[in-house]
């Protein structure tokens, strides 16, 4: 299998999209504008038919602040690939993959409420793990862990 | 009121007599005894503690011995609200609504440390103990509590029911 | 006690569709505290008569801030939180997480630990499937089958408590090994329980497999095609029930699975009955694997000799200054995990359980993300509910086996 990974890595790597193999999967760094093209290539030419996971990483003092990370799995080739792009705090927007994968809808909703990443093209970004009226994005590093936003006022003891 | 040797006055102008208190105490004991063996739990089951709740209510531990086995999934028919597992802020309005829909008399059991105090989820998402939203009668610690602990909790609740007042008609009787 | 009155109780969710005009479809709300929703999930369904037209599924009622909580604990201290993701098979979560950290550290676990983790993973898988099937059957009214399955599950809980000290939430995995070795006689009791398992599960097969009511409720209900399953990223028994033999234990062997002999059971058409039967067959395969592993288990240490993550022997902590400092540093600062990120996936009873770990170097993780199969499955569950009867929501939802802790994290 490592031979497969290396070959895949070779075919994905370009000037703009450096790729490497790390811990058993191929990692591709993509500029934000090129995400959809890269994912189409992965899906159509390399058989990555399953979108496993969408998440983000907040590297607070760094600029651009966020990494958005997708993991794909090929159910026939049995390999995974990670696509990563950087987005700035001022305009944390990436393209939505709902047009290609049904599973993107829920995971993008989660990433949206947890990190405030906007997924352009996902029409339904209602809160999913949090609730209507929650202010802020709890997984951002500057959201204090214990800031509660109760829906029902607490009883006074 | 005239007093003959055959009648015992149960009320005086300045309040109930000791005979009245004797009768209401006996009545409270009787009602408490009846109520403690007919608990109908409403399982408000949310999280990991549910696994132990399943174990407690089935054959190996069998809460039917305490008259508390038949879960009622309508709050109107239940008198014991068992809050099993973590209650989050998103869940809190639901819990409060279920509590308000239950008829008197009602008791609340906090099952597991999450329901008791928020447990080890000291963060933005979890309610730090359901007693911040609704009153609680018995707390069962443990993460999750062992079935024996739950049974002990039920017995303590029965004790509490047996020894408390049970006004039926008015506050006075 | 009278509570202070509230003007109105806030509604935590907003429905995707509103009731239409007079005479139109009816909207019914199911959950989040409802006997038939297995866990806390809310399904808002639009009905035409008894038929479900479309559904809006809301989860998140058990969102407990797992990922935020992890960022405030050291790599070791957060293991109890990992346990409470899929609390029905906590050991698999432990081992998947530890595997991820071990890959970041570049550690190879000892052979005994590898086999023991495999054995315990399979044992947990049985517990998980037992719970899922028992709850699903109870919701259909098969109380006897429920009691049989919970009975055998309770033997397993007590047996696991002998090993780990807890019945449900074990916290047994350690980075680089396990908390402790098997107690005496544990394997002998395991063999007994597996024999018992066969008796009880045989009875359940006899009670429900060819039961007319059961078949009518389950066959051709909640059908999912393989293409849909892959589109919505279904993995695990649900994907296999559609006929696709996809199993991470076979496709990317980890732990000791490469050395075991096992089948990957698949269904025919991906309906409720197939999901039930695939789970039943998988338990049999797990028993088969455990029996092989009991013979293969090598002797030797269970923890790697690596001071970056393994706690020194307690006797040495009390007698030797180096060990004392080592212990202190591991507890206070946590194991020093080199910077980097890793994605590991184990085949959990519900599907692909992935951990995406990001380390910025040091004892506290920068990010611990869990790719929870239940959550991803909720994104496509409407494909199994829409178009069937309202009453079919119950068995279909039961067969998906949504676990709140893992779904909402
Ligand atoms: S007390 Fe422990 S077992 Fe129970 S819900 Fe909370 S975390 Fe889960």
XYZ file of C-alpha atoms and ligand atoms in Angstrom:
747
model
C 0.000 0.000 0.000
C 2.723 2.606 0.686
C 3.557 2.433 -3.039
C -0.037 3.437 -3.770
C 0.222 6.374 -1.420
C 3.435 7.595 -3.001
C 1.996 7.324 -6.485
C -1.122 9.171 -5.408
C 0.986 11.807 -3.731
C 3.033 12.267 -6.907
C -0.012 12.687 -9.076
C -1.656 15.219 -6.784
C 1.369 17.370 -6.067
C 1.785 20.551 -8.102
C 3.365 23.912 -7.506
C 0.224 25.270 -5.890
C -0.816 22.099 -4.092
C 2.116 20.535 -2.262
C 1.368 16.978 -1.169
C 3.099 14.668 1.258
C 2.555 11.335 2.964
C 2.188 11.429 6.726
C 1.028 8.764 9.188
C -0.492 6.570 6.521
C -2.374 9.084 4.435
C -1.738 11.650 1.732
C -1.934 15.282 2.802
C -2.618 17.941 0.176
C -2.398 21.632 0.917
C -4.730 23.559 -1.351
C -5.349 27.290 -1.770
C -8.892 28.182 -0.717
C -9.992 28.932 -4.253
C -8.840 25.551 -5.523
C -10.677 23.315 -3.064
C -13.609 22.399 -5.264
C -11.382 21.544 -8.252
C -9.119 19.415 -6.124
C -12.052 17.555 -4.573
C -13.580 16.951 -7.996
C -10.305 15.489 -9.181
C -10.121 13.292 -6.117
C -13.653 12.071 -6.563
C -13.684 11.535 -10.314
C -10.114 10.539 -11.124
C -8.980 8.827 -7.937
C -12.136 7.204 -6.631
C -12.454 9.022 -3.306
C -16.165 8.398 -3.048
C -16.684 9.047 0.656
C -16.303 12.308 2.540
C -15.391 11.171 6.019
C -14.951 14.309 7.961
C -14.926 18.082 7.884
C -13.350 20.083 10.656
C -11.222 23.110 11.336
C -8.230 23.915 13.495
C -7.820 27.265 15.202
C -4.166 28.349 15.353
C -4.935 31.517 17.228
C -2.028 33.910 16.945
C -1.213 32.676 13.444
C -2.498 34.493 10.405
C -4.361 33.146 8.445
C -5.957 31.845 11.589
C -7.870 28.711 10.600
C -7.106 25.474 8.833
C -10.115 23.765 7.309
C -9.519 20.042 7.003
C -11.371 17.406 4.983
C -10.753 13.683 5.072
C -11.736 11.462 2.159
C -11.795 7.696 1.873
C -11.792 5.521 -1.164
C -14.027 2.521 -0.516
C -12.351 0.589 -3.305
C -8.729 1.702 -2.984
C -8.748 1.685 0.828
C -6.709 4.856 1.143
C -7.411 8.153 2.821
C -6.487 11.637 1.807
C -6.533 14.831 3.791
C -7.169 18.159 2.081
C -6.237 21.238 4.004
C -6.647 24.909 3.303
C -5.985 28.054 5.285
C -8.588 30.743 5.782
C -8.181 34.129 7.464
C -10.182 35.282 10.470
C -11.592 38.256 8.563
C -13.286 36.168 5.902
C -13.472 32.543 7.040
C -15.216 31.209 3.950
C -14.677 28.051 1.950
C -16.752 26.311 -0.648
C -19.382 23.828 0.470
C -19.054 20.265 -0.760
C -22.763 19.496 -0.501
C -22.976 19.368 -4.310
C -20.611 16.392 -4.354
C -21.210 14.551 -1.071
C -24.430 14.230 0.899
C -22.548 13.746 4.142
C -21.075 17.245 3.897
C -24.304 18.952 4.979
C -24.289 17.967 8.651
C -20.558 18.144 9.150
C -20.381 21.621 7.644
C -23.149 22.753 9.957
C -21.127 21.542 12.907
C -17.933 23.190 11.707
C -19.830 26.399 11.048
C -21.200 26.740 14.556
C -18.054 25.547 16.310
C -15.546 27.702 14.416
C -17.600 30.211 12.495
C -16.368 28.968 9.126
C -18.837 29.871 6.378
C -19.476 27.240 3.757
C -20.587 29.037 0.639
C -23.298 27.006 -1.033
C -24.625 25.209 2.044
C -28.090 26.686 2.379
C -28.811 25.149 5.770
C -26.339 26.386 8.352
C -28.697 26.288 11.342
C -27.107 25.296 14.657
C -26.929 21.555 15.040
C -25.085 20.683 18.218
C -25.727 24.050 19.814
C -29.037 25.877 20.017
C -30.767 28.889 18.570
C -29.525 31.976 20.329
C -26.047 30.747 21.219
C -23.599 33.580 20.676
C -20.027 32.870 19.630
C -18.138 29.812 18.482
C -17.129 27.597 21.394
C -14.210 25.764 19.806
C -12.373 28.947 18.954
C -9.420 29.311 21.245
C -10.636 32.679 22.516
C -13.997 31.352 23.739
C -13.632 30.649 27.472
C -14.416 27.038 28.291
C -16.896 27.791 31.044
C -18.893 30.630 29.558
C -22.417 29.298 29.840
C -25.393 30.671 27.982
C -28.379 29.148 29.810
C -31.731 28.961 28.066
C -33.634 28.476 31.315
C -32.685 30.963 34.030
C -31.077 29.270 36.992
C -33.022 28.993 40.249
C -31.534 31.085 43.000
C -30.561 28.809 45.879
C -68.122 23.062 72.493
C -69.310 20.867 75.298
C -66.995 18.122 76.283
C -68.316 14.756 77.306
C -66.156 11.825 78.276
C -67.022 9.983 75.028
C -65.927 12.557 72.444
C -62.471 13.851 71.750
C -62.276 17.391 70.406
C -60.293 17.556 67.201
C -60.391 21.303 66.781
C -60.248 24.168 69.215
C -60.692 27.845 68.643
C -56.934 28.447 68.760
C -55.917 25.665 66.344
C -55.865 21.900 65.989
C -55.738 19.850 69.122
C -53.306 17.050 69.746
C -55.979 14.571 68.721
C -56.199 16.218 65.306
C -52.474 16.019 64.929
C -52.551 12.374 65.887
C -55.072 11.638 63.163
C -53.228 13.558 60.443
C -49.960 11.892 61.386
C -51.581 8.506 61.085
C -53.107 9.560 57.795
C -49.704 10.761 56.532
C -48.154 7.455 57.512
C -50.847 5.537 55.718
C -50.668 7.617 52.559
C -46.876 7.609 52.628
C -46.832 3.851 52.969
C -49.139 3.526 49.990
C -47.277 6.019 47.877
C -43.816 4.700 48.497
C -44.681 1.384 46.869
C -46.353 2.817 43.819
C -43.728 4.950 42.178
C -44.231 5.410 38.473
C -40.960 6.667 37.039
C -40.650 8.845 33.989
C -37.178 8.021 32.672
C -35.685 11.207 31.291
C -32.821 9.292 29.776
C -30.107 11.233 28.029
C -26.641 9.742 28.286
C -24.271 7.022 29.411
C -26.138 6.487 32.663
C -28.900 5.016 30.502
C -26.824 1.859 30.203
C -27.027 1.366 33.932
C -30.658 2.383 33.941
C -31.346 -0.440 31.493
C -29.503 -2.858 33.734
C -31.297 -1.699 36.874
C -34.738 -2.004 35.401
C -34.262 -5.481 33.937
C -33.930 -8.931 35.422
C -30.639 -8.937 37.298
C -31.597 -6.044 39.596
C -35.318 -5.657 39.095
C -36.742 -2.450 40.522
C -40.183 -4.036 40.554
C -39.381 -5.156 44.070
C -39.819 -1.519 45.052
C -42.902 -0.956 42.997
C -40.908 1.279 40.703
C -40.513 -0.759 37.553
C -43.245 0.348 35.230
C -42.007 3.380 33.333
C -44.657 5.838 32.227
C -43.671 7.809 29.202
C -46.303 10.433 29.742
C -45.362 12.952 32.394
C -49.022 13.155 33.411
C -49.004 9.563 34.563
C -45.673 9.631 36.337
C -44.740 10.742 39.801
C -41.007 10.101 39.844
C -38.864 11.999 37.362
C -35.613 10.103 36.942
C -33.091 12.361 35.253
C -30.578 9.871 33.936
C -27.465 11.449 32.466
C -26.133 14.823 31.470
C -28.572 17.653 30.960
C -27.243 20.264 28.583
C -28.422 23.791 28.091
C -30.129 22.698 24.914
C -32.020 20.050 26.849
C -32.886 22.279 29.827
C -36.155 23.746 28.472
C -37.345 20.232 27.716
C -36.580 19.030 31.218
C -38.314 21.972 32.789
C -41.355 21.433 30.605
C -41.573 17.758 31.517
C -41.323 18.652 35.194
C -44.076 21.222 34.921
C -46.339 18.755 33.152
C -46.129 16.225 35.947
C -48.954 16.245 38.488
C -48.449 16.577 42.224
C -47.204 14.740 44.170
C -43.929 14.380 42.308
C -40.383 13.554 43.160
C -37.167 14.021 41.233
C -34.153 11.750 41.246
C -30.790 12.939 39.913
C -29.146 9.804 38.567
C -25.386 10.081 38.174
C -22.981 12.896 38.872
C -23.822 14.732 35.680
C -27.403 15.270 36.738
C -26.272 15.959 40.293
C -23.612 18.556 39.673
C -22.581 18.641 36.037
C -20.030 15.951 36.793
C -16.790 16.417 34.996
C -18.331 18.482 32.230
C -17.501 21.873 33.708
C -17.972 23.764 30.485
C -20.222 25.892 28.345
C -22.510 23.077 27.273
C -23.642 21.278 30.407
C -26.041 22.454 33.122
C -24.089 22.371 36.363
C -26.570 20.206 38.197
C -30.270 19.894 37.476
C -31.115 21.448 40.825
C -30.421 24.761 39.135
C -33.517 24.201 37.042
C -35.862 21.999 39.057
C -35.932 20.874 42.686
C -34.374 17.483 43.413
C -35.303 14.985 46.136
C -32.582 12.386 45.912
C -29.123 12.441 44.393
C -27.330 9.285 43.301
C -23.605 9.795 42.822
C -21.485 7.674 40.535
C -20.379 7.883 36.955
C -22.448 5.870 36.262
C -23.758 4.676 39.632
C -23.642 0.957 40.188
C -27.082 -0.666 40.247
C -26.812 -1.239 43.983
C -26.377 2.481 44.429
C -29.492 3.160 42.406
C -31.462 0.721 44.493
C -30.179 2.448 47.598
C -31.317 5.738 46.110
C -34.793 4.371 45.492
C -34.955 3.094 49.065
C -33.900 6.454 50.444
C -36.558 8.118 48.381
C -39.114 5.659 49.758
C -37.948 6.542 53.238
C -38.394 10.188 52.468
C -41.885 9.606 51.105
C -42.855 7.509 54.090
C -41.841 10.146 56.584
C -43.028 13.310 54.887
C -46.395 15.066 55.004
C -49.012 14.254 52.423
C -51.622 16.982 52.253
C -54.585 15.623 50.347
C -57.435 18.088 50.472
C -56.020 21.315 51.757
C -52.789 22.437 53.312
C -54.364 21.639 56.736
C -55.416 18.090 56.070
C -42.626 23.024 44.773
C -43.746 25.911 42.602
C -41.147 27.143 40.177
C -40.831 30.813 39.326
C -43.009 31.299 36.265
C -41.441 31.860 32.891
C -43.061 33.927 30.193
C -42.313 31.210 27.685
C -39.893 28.356 27.411
C -37.365 29.032 24.672
C -37.314 26.569 21.804
C -33.754 25.427 21.197
C -34.321 24.457 17.565
C -35.903 25.933 14.504
C -37.778 23.602 12.212
C -36.877 23.449 8.538
C -40.521 23.599 7.512
C -43.597 25.246 8.986
C -47.140 23.865 9.125
C -48.922 24.634 5.877
C -52.430 25.949 5.401
C -55.649 24.189 6.409
C -55.945 20.675 5.003
C -52.247 20.389 4.149
C -49.751 17.942 5.583
C -49.582 17.572 9.359
C -46.389 18.221 11.269
C -45.554 15.885 14.111
C -42.732 16.354 16.542
C -41.039 13.278 17.990
C -38.607 13.701 20.837
C -36.216 14.691 22.241
C -37.557 12.911 25.300
C -39.626 10.180 23.783
C -39.694 6.465 24.547
C -39.145 5.531 20.935
C -36.179 7.734 20.221
C -33.351 5.765 21.524
C -31.200 8.587 22.796
C -32.023 12.220 22.689
C -32.841 13.184 19.176
C -35.685 15.188 17.805
C -37.397 14.272 14.569
C -39.823 16.739 13.071
C -41.871 14.873 10.495
C -44.305 16.068 7.896
C -47.096 13.559 7.429
C -49.633 12.791 4.795
C -52.007 10.588 6.715
C -49.704 7.991 8.223
C -46.999 8.405 5.607
C -43.895 10.427 6.344
C -43.236 12.965 3.607
C -40.068 14.542 4.911
C -38.202 14.748 8.151
C -35.963 17.229 9.855
C -33.599 15.555 12.306
C -32.132 17.572 15.154
C -29.356 16.222 17.299
C -27.128 18.008 19.761
C -29.207 17.527 22.887
C -26.234 15.787 24.443
C -23.515 18.143 23.273
C -21.233 18.200 26.299
C -18.250 20.075 24.910
C -15.998 17.047 24.469
C -13.521 18.746 22.175
C -13.262 21.893 24.287
C -12.834 19.814 27.419
C -9.987 17.845 25.796
C -8.067 21.005 25.051
C -7.942 21.713 28.776
C -6.551 18.319 29.808
C -3.310 16.477 29.194
C -3.167 13.645 26.691
C -3.557 11.167 29.538
C -6.169 12.917 31.612
C -8.691 13.156 28.834
C -9.093 9.406 28.440
C -12.240 9.376 30.660
C -13.862 11.841 28.280
C -13.044 9.591 25.364
C -14.795 6.750 27.177
C -18.018 8.657 27.250
C -18.250 9.174 23.518
C -19.683 5.825 22.575
C -20.481 4.721 26.089
C -21.777 1.368 24.966
C -18.380 0.236 23.749
C -16.047 2.536 25.616
C -13.018 0.308 25.180
C -12.938 0.727 21.418
C -12.879 4.504 21.853
C -10.011 4.205 24.303
C -7.957 2.052 22.016
C -8.596 4.157 18.917
C -7.580 7.309 20.756
C -4.493 5.718 22.279
C -3.544 4.355 18.873
C -3.612 7.900 17.517
C -1.391 9.299 20.249
C 0.969 6.357 19.896
C 1.343 7.080 16.200
C 2.228 10.690 16.962
C 4.771 9.490 19.504
C 6.051 6.809 17.140
C 5.494 3.974 19.596
C 4.956 0.329 18.782
C 2.833 -1.350 21.474
C 3.865 -4.696 22.964
C 2.502 -7.930 21.449
C 0.476 -8.835 24.542
C -1.133 -5.415 24.571
C -1.914 -5.688 20.870
C -3.725 -8.989 21.238
C -5.461 -7.941 24.419
C -6.733 -4.766 22.795
C -8.051 -6.781 19.893
C -9.780 -9.195 22.224
C -11.344 -6.443 24.271
C -12.423 -4.539 21.166
C -14.328 -7.559 19.979
C -15.786 -8.085 23.424
C -17.006 -4.491 23.425
C -18.461 -4.950 19.994
C -20.605 -7.772 21.331
C -21.802 -5.595 24.203
C -22.659 -2.789 21.834
C -24.576 -4.951 19.394
C -26.402 -6.655 22.263
C -27.536 -3.277 23.546
C -28.597 -2.076 20.132
C -30.565 -5.189 19.319
C -32.087 -5.405 22.791
C -33.305 -1.812 22.690
C -34.557 -2.184 19.148
C -36.504 -5.309 20.018
C -37.941 -3.789 23.161
C -39.262 -0.871 21.159
C -41.103 -3.387 19.013
C -42.524 -5.014 22.121
C -40.281 -8.075 22.246
C -39.723 -7.808 25.979
C -38.546 -11.386 26.468
C -35.793 -11.015 23.901
C -34.778 -7.755 25.558
C -34.482 -9.420 28.948
C -32.434 -12.295 27.544
C -29.998 -9.969 25.833
C -29.658 -7.620 28.787
C -29.046 -10.604 31.022
C -26.056 -11.747 29.011
C -24.888 -8.163 28.669
C -24.915 -7.878 32.435
C -22.643 -10.911 32.767
C -20.261 -9.137 30.436
C -20.457 -5.888 32.376
C -19.627 -7.611 35.619
C -16.853 -9.504 33.927
C -15.375 -6.315 32.506
C -15.705 -4.716 35.927
C -13.472 -7.475 37.280
C -10.827 -6.390 34.815
C -11.211 -2.625 34.722
C -13.050 -1.684 37.881
C -16.099 -0.169 36.206
C -19.130 -1.588 34.500
C -19.700 0.916 31.719
C -17.005 3.565 31.573
C -13.747 1.689 31.852
C -10.899 4.167 31.279
C -8.773 1.132 30.656
C -6.612 2.171 27.713
C -3.337 3.945 28.380
C -1.019 5.618 25.949
C 1.474 2.883 25.213
C -0.433 0.080 26.883
C -3.237 -0.754 29.246
C -4.105 0.088 32.816
C -3.436 -3.397 34.192
C -3.048 -6.998 33.188
C -5.748 -9.662 33.306
C -6.693 -10.901 36.764
C -6.475 -14.629 37.521
C -9.220 -16.722 36.070
C -10.482 -13.980 33.811
C -10.066 -15.983 30.634
C -11.764 -19.030 32.130
C -14.807 -16.943 32.991
C -14.681 -15.423 29.516
C -14.995 -18.881 27.982
C -18.021 -19.559 30.205
C -19.681 -16.309 29.212
C -19.170 -16.998 25.537
C -20.920 -20.354 25.955
C -23.753 -18.620 27.801
C -23.920 -16.053 25.048
C -24.587 -18.768 22.506
C -27.458 -20.143 24.557
C -29.145 -16.762 25.048
C -28.626 -15.509 21.527
C -29.876 -18.828 20.193
C -33.113 -18.224 22.070
C -33.427 -14.756 20.589
C -32.887 -16.157 17.105
C -35.658 -18.614 17.825
C -37.997 -15.937 19.140
C -37.728 -13.303 16.454
C -35.940 -14.380 13.271
C -38.944 -15.960 11.622
C -41.586 -14.214 13.659
C -44.267 -12.913 11.299
C -44.802 -9.666 13.192
C -41.120 -8.980 13.375
C -40.591 -9.640 9.676
C -43.533 -7.463 8.714
C -42.177 -4.586 10.745
C -38.593 -4.974 9.527
C -38.506 -6.327 5.974
C -38.541 -3.712 3.218
C -38.665 -0.910 5.751
C -36.012 1.783 5.859
C -34.293 0.544 2.713
C -30.959 2.154 1.888
C -29.019 1.546 -1.326
C -25.255 1.143 -1.397
C -24.855 4.271 -3.509
C -26.854 6.326 -1.032
C -24.982 4.825 1.865
C -21.648 5.859 0.388
C -22.971 9.279 -0.607
C -23.984 9.923 2.995
C -20.763 8.357 4.334
C -22.412 5.443 6.077
C -19.927 2.947 7.405
C -20.064 -0.093 9.620
C -23.044 -2.447 9.846
C -25.345 -0.071 7.986
C -23.086 0.058 4.931
C -22.538 -3.681 5.135
C -26.262 -4.341 5.351
C -26.605 -2.800 1.897
C -24.358 -5.502 0.508
C -20.980 -3.749 0.441
C -18.335 -5.796 2.294
C -16.505 -2.793 3.707
C -14.862 -3.382 7.043
C -11.801 -1.539 8.289
C -10.662 -4.647 10.118
C -10.305 -6.249 6.700
C -9.500 -3.244 4.493
C -6.793 -1.589 6.579
C -5.924 -4.188 9.208
C -4.851 -2.695 12.508
C -4.088 -4.259 15.904
C -4.026 -8.031 15.387
C -6.830 -8.344 12.850
C -4.505 -9.345 10.028
C -3.810 -12.637 11.815
C -7.415 -13.557 12.556
C -9.840 -15.628 10.587
C -13.213 -13.943 10.277
C -15.999 -13.262 7.836
C -17.520 -9.911 6.979
C -21.275 -10.494 6.999
C -23.252 -8.455 4.494
C -26.950 -7.901 3.923
C -29.004 -8.146 0.775
C -30.960 -4.944 0.449
C -30.156 -2.687 3.362
C -33.484 -2.749 5.192
C -34.129 -2.991 8.909
C -34.094 -6.745 8.906
C -30.683 -6.817 7.250
C -29.309 -4.392 9.776
C -30.612 -6.561 12.584
C -29.195 -9.709 11.041
C -25.821 -8.234 10.158
C -25.418 -7.224 13.783
C -26.378 -10.679 14.994
C -23.901 -12.301 12.633
C -21.173 -9.876 13.568
C -21.485 -10.859 17.183
C -20.963 -14.478 16.188
C -17.862 -13.473 14.267
C -16.612 -11.569 17.291
C -17.064 -14.640 19.460
C -15.139 -16.641 16.897
C -12.341 -14.068 16.968
C -12.223 -13.952 20.764
C -11.858 -17.715 20.887
C -8.901 -17.532 18.514
C -7.356 -14.683 20.481
C -7.623 -16.533 23.766
C -5.258 -19.143 22.353
C -2.948 -16.629 20.718
C -2.434 -14.333 23.704
C 1.339 -14.125 24.295
C 2.974 -13.551 27.660
C 5.029 -10.442 28.309
C 4.651 -6.855 29.435
C 1.543 -4.855 28.568
C 3.153 -1.433 28.606
C 5.969 -0.231 26.407
C 9.166 0.759 28.197
C 9.065 4.377 27.114
C 9.361 7.029 29.776
C 7.647 9.632 27.643
C 4.276 8.045 28.234
C 4.414 5.008 30.516
C 4.088 5.580 34.214
C 6.946 4.138 36.271
C 6.272 1.269 38.616
C 4.613 2.435 41.826
C 7.257 0.771 43.970
C 9.954 2.750 42.189
C 8.046 6.016 42.509
C 8.282 5.709 46.263
C 11.941 4.742 46.370
C 13.712 6.448 43.495
C 13.943 10.160 42.746
C 14.109 9.727 38.937
C 10.907 7.719 38.908
C 9.222 10.157 41.232
C 10.063 13.066 38.955
C 9.029 11.056 35.910
C 5.681 10.303 37.519
C 5.211 13.895 38.567
C 6.002 15.237 35.113
C 3.656 12.783 33.450
C 0.797 13.707 35.746
C 1.314 17.458 35.818
C 2.580 18.203 32.306
C 1.391 15.169 30.407
C 3.333 13.127 27.900
C 5.360 15.260 25.502
C 3.789 14.485 22.150
C 5.690 15.832 19.148
C 3.945 18.411 16.992
C 1.956 17.087 14.082
C -1.437 15.762 13.208
C -2.763 12.285 12.682
C -6.017 10.652 11.664
C -6.656 7.147 12.935
C -9.755 5.121 12.313
C -10.922 1.972 14.027
C -13.946 -0.090 13.120
C -16.313 0.718 15.950
C -19.627 -1.143 16.261
C -21.332 1.734 14.475
C -18.804 2.340 11.750
C -15.626 4.241 11.206
C -14.584 5.859 14.456
C -11.892 8.351 13.582
C -9.760 10.541 15.772
C -8.095 13.556 14.241
C -5.467 14.633 16.735
C -3.462 17.818 16.414
C -0.483 18.394 18.625
C 1.424 21.625 18.864
C 4.074 19.813 20.909
C 3.754 19.384 24.651
C 1.511 17.659 27.107
C -1.836 19.172 26.170
C -3.476 18.484 22.821
C -4.125 21.393 20.526
C -7.201 19.704 19.175
C -8.900 16.341 19.564
C -11.561 15.821 16.967
C -13.709 12.748 16.905
C -15.211 11.594 13.631
C -18.252 9.983 15.157
C -20.129 7.512 12.980
C -23.472 8.242 14.656
C -23.263 11.919 13.859
C -22.467 11.331 10.216
C -25.247 8.747 10.011
C -27.751 11.288 11.306
C -27.009 13.371 8.223
C -28.521 10.727 5.985
C -31.120 9.145 8.203
C -33.935 10.964 6.411
C -33.292 8.679 3.437
C -34.460 5.772 5.568
C -37.424 7.521 7.168
C -39.043 9.445 4.308
C -41.733 7.587 2.443
C -42.491 5.031 5.142
C -45.154 4.959 7.829
C -44.887 7.001 10.975
C -44.759 3.805 13.023
C -41.735 2.688 11.008
C -39.708 5.560 12.399
C -39.286 3.554 15.596
C -37.704 0.330 14.268
C -35.708 2.196 11.629
C -34.284 4.611 14.103
C -33.531 1.770 16.489
C -31.643 -0.127 13.807
C -29.444 2.874 13.039
C -28.221 2.770 16.643
C -27.614 6.401 17.292
C -25.538 6.853 20.436
C -26.008 10.289 21.917
C -22.601 10.676 23.518
C -20.833 9.994 20.285
C -23.266 11.779 18.001
C -23.343 15.043 19.907
C -19.985 14.803 21.666
S -22.630 10.626 35.334
Fe -21.016 9.715 34.067
S -22.009 7.929 33.163
Fe -23.642 9.282 33.884
S -24.177 10.599 32.181
Fe -22.622 11.654 33.351
S -20.701 11.104 32.367
Fe -22.223 9.625 31.709
